[in-house]
GROMACS .gro file of C-alpha atoms in nm:
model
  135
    1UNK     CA    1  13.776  14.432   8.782
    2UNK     CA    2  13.683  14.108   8.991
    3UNK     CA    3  13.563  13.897   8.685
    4UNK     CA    4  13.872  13.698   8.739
    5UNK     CA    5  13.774  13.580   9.078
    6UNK     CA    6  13.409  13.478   8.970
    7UNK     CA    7  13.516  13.258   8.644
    8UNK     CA    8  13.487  12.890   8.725
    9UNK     CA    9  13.824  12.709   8.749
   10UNK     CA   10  13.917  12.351   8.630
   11UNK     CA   11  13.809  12.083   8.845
   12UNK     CA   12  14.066  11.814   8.868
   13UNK     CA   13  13.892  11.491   8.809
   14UNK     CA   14  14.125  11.271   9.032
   15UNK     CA   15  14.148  11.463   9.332
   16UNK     CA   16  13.756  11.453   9.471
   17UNK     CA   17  13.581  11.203   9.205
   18UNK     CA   18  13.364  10.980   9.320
   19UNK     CA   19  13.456  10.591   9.303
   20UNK     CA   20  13.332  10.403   9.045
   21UNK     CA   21  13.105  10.148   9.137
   22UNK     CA   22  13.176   9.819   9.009
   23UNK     CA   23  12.849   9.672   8.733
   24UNK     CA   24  12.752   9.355   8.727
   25UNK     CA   25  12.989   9.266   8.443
   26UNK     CA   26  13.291   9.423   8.540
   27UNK     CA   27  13.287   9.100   8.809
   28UNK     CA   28  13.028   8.841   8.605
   29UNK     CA   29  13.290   8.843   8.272
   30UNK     CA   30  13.614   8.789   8.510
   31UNK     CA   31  13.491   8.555   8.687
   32UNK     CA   32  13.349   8.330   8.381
   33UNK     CA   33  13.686   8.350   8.219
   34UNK     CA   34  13.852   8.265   8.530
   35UNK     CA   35  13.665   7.941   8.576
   36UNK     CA   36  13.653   7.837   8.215
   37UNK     CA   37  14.020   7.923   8.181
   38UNK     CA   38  14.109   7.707   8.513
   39UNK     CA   39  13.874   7.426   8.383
   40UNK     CA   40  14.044   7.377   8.076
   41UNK     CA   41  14.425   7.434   8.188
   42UNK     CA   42  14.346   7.125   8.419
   43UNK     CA   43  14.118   6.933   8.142
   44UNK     CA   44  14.449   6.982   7.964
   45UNK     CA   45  14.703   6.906   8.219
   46UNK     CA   46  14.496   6.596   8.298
   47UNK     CA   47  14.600   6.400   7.973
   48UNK     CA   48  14.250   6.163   8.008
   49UNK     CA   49  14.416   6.030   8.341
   50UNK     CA   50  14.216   6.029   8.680
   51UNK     CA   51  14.237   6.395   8.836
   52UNK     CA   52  14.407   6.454   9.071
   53UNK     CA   53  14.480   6.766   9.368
   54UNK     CA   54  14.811   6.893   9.167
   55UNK     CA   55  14.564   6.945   8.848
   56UNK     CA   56  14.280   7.106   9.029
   57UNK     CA   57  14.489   7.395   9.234
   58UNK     CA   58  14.705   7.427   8.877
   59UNK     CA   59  14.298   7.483   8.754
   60UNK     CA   60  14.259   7.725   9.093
   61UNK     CA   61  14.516   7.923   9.079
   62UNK     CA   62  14.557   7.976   8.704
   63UNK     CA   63  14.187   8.096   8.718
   64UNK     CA   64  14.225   8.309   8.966
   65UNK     CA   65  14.541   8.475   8.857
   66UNK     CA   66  14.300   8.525   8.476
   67UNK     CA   67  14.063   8.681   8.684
   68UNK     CA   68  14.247   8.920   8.906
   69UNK     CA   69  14.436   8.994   8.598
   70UNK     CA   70  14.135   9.075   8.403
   71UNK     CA   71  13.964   9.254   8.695
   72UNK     CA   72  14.218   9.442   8.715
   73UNK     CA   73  14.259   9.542   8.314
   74UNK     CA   74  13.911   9.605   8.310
   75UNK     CA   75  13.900   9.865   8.585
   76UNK     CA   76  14.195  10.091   8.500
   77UNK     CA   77  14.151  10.044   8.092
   78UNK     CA   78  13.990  10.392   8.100
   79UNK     CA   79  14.277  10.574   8.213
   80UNK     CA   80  14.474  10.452   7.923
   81UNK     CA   81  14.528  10.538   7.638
   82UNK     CA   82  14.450  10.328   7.318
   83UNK     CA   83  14.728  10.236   7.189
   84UNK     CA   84  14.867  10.093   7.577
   85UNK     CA   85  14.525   9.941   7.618
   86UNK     CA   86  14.562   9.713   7.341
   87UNK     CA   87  14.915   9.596   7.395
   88UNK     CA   88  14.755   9.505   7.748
   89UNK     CA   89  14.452   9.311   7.612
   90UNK     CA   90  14.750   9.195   7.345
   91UNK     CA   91  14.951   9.123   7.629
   92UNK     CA   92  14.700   8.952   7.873
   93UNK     CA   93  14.620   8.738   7.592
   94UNK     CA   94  14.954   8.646   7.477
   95UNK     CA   95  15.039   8.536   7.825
   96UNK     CA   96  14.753   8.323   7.879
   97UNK     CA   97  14.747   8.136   7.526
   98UNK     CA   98  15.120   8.048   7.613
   99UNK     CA   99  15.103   7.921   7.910
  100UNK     CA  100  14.765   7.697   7.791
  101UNK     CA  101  15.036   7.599   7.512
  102UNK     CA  102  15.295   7.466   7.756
  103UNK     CA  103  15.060   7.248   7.975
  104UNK     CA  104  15.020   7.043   7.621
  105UNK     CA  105  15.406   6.977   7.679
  106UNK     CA  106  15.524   7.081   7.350
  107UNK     CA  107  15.831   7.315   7.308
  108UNK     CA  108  15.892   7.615   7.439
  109UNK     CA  109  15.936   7.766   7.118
  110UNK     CA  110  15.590   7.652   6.992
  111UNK     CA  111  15.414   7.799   7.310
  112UNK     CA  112  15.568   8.108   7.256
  113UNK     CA  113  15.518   8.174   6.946
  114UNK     CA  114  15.181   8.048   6.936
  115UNK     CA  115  15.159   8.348   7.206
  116UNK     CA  116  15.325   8.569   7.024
  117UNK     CA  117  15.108   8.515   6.732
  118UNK     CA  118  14.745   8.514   6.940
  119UNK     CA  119  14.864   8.872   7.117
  120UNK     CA  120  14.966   8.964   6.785
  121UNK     CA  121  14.591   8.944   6.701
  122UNK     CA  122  14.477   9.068   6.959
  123UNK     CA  123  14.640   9.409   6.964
  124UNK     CA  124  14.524   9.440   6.605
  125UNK     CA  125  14.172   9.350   6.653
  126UNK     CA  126  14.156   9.579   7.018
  127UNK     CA  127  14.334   9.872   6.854
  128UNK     CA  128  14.140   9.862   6.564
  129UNK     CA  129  13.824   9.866   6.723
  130UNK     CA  130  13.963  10.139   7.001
  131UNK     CA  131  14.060  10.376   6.762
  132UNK     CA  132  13.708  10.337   6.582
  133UNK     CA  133  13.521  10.420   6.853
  134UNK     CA  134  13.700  10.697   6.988
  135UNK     CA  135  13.454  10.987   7.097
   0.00000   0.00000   0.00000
């Protein structure tokens, strides 16, 4: 007459879980495409003329903002789902191609679809190899 009270209920995973800690490369692979990604968009916007302060925060910032945005991917691409994971690694990608596109000072048409095309690729390539690997 009491089994009911005695059966184990469902434990909601989002209301006491446990933080994830953050690995090694969940900061390490960020961070290197951050700085490789702000070394070349000022390498590009430098045009083999001296450097100077306007190309190294446009190298800063557009690193950082790579990062943040990759940090950021990488830690919530768990929760979705695999389709919306790769159009935001298709996405992610997109964006950053184009705007490495522009700093050549070519039209915007060319940038974008040279975008377009890249995150094209990308979604195929991530979704593809999401759906493979689903448990």
């Amino acid at each position: 007459m009491v089994t009911h009270a005695a059966m184990p209920g469902r434990k909601r995973a989002g209301a006491h879980a446990r933080p994830r800690s953050l690995s090694p490369y969940a900061v390490g692979v960020p961070l290197a495409l951050g700085i490789i990604y702000g070394f070349y968009a000022a390498f590009i916007r430098r045009d083999g003329g001296p450097s100077t302060g306007g190309q190294v925060v446009l190298g800063l910032v557009s690193g950082a903002a790579l990062a943040a945005l990759c940090f950021a991917l990488g830690r919530i691409q768990r929760d979705l789902r695999h389709g919306l994971r790769a159009v935001a690694y298709g996405a992610l990608s997109a964006c950053a191609i184009g705007f490495l596109v522009s700093l050549t000072d070519t039209s915007v048409l060319r940038s974008a679809g040279l975008g377009l095309v890249v995150g094209a690729g990308v979604f195929l390539a991530t979704f593809y190899l999401f759906y493979s690997r689903e448990p």
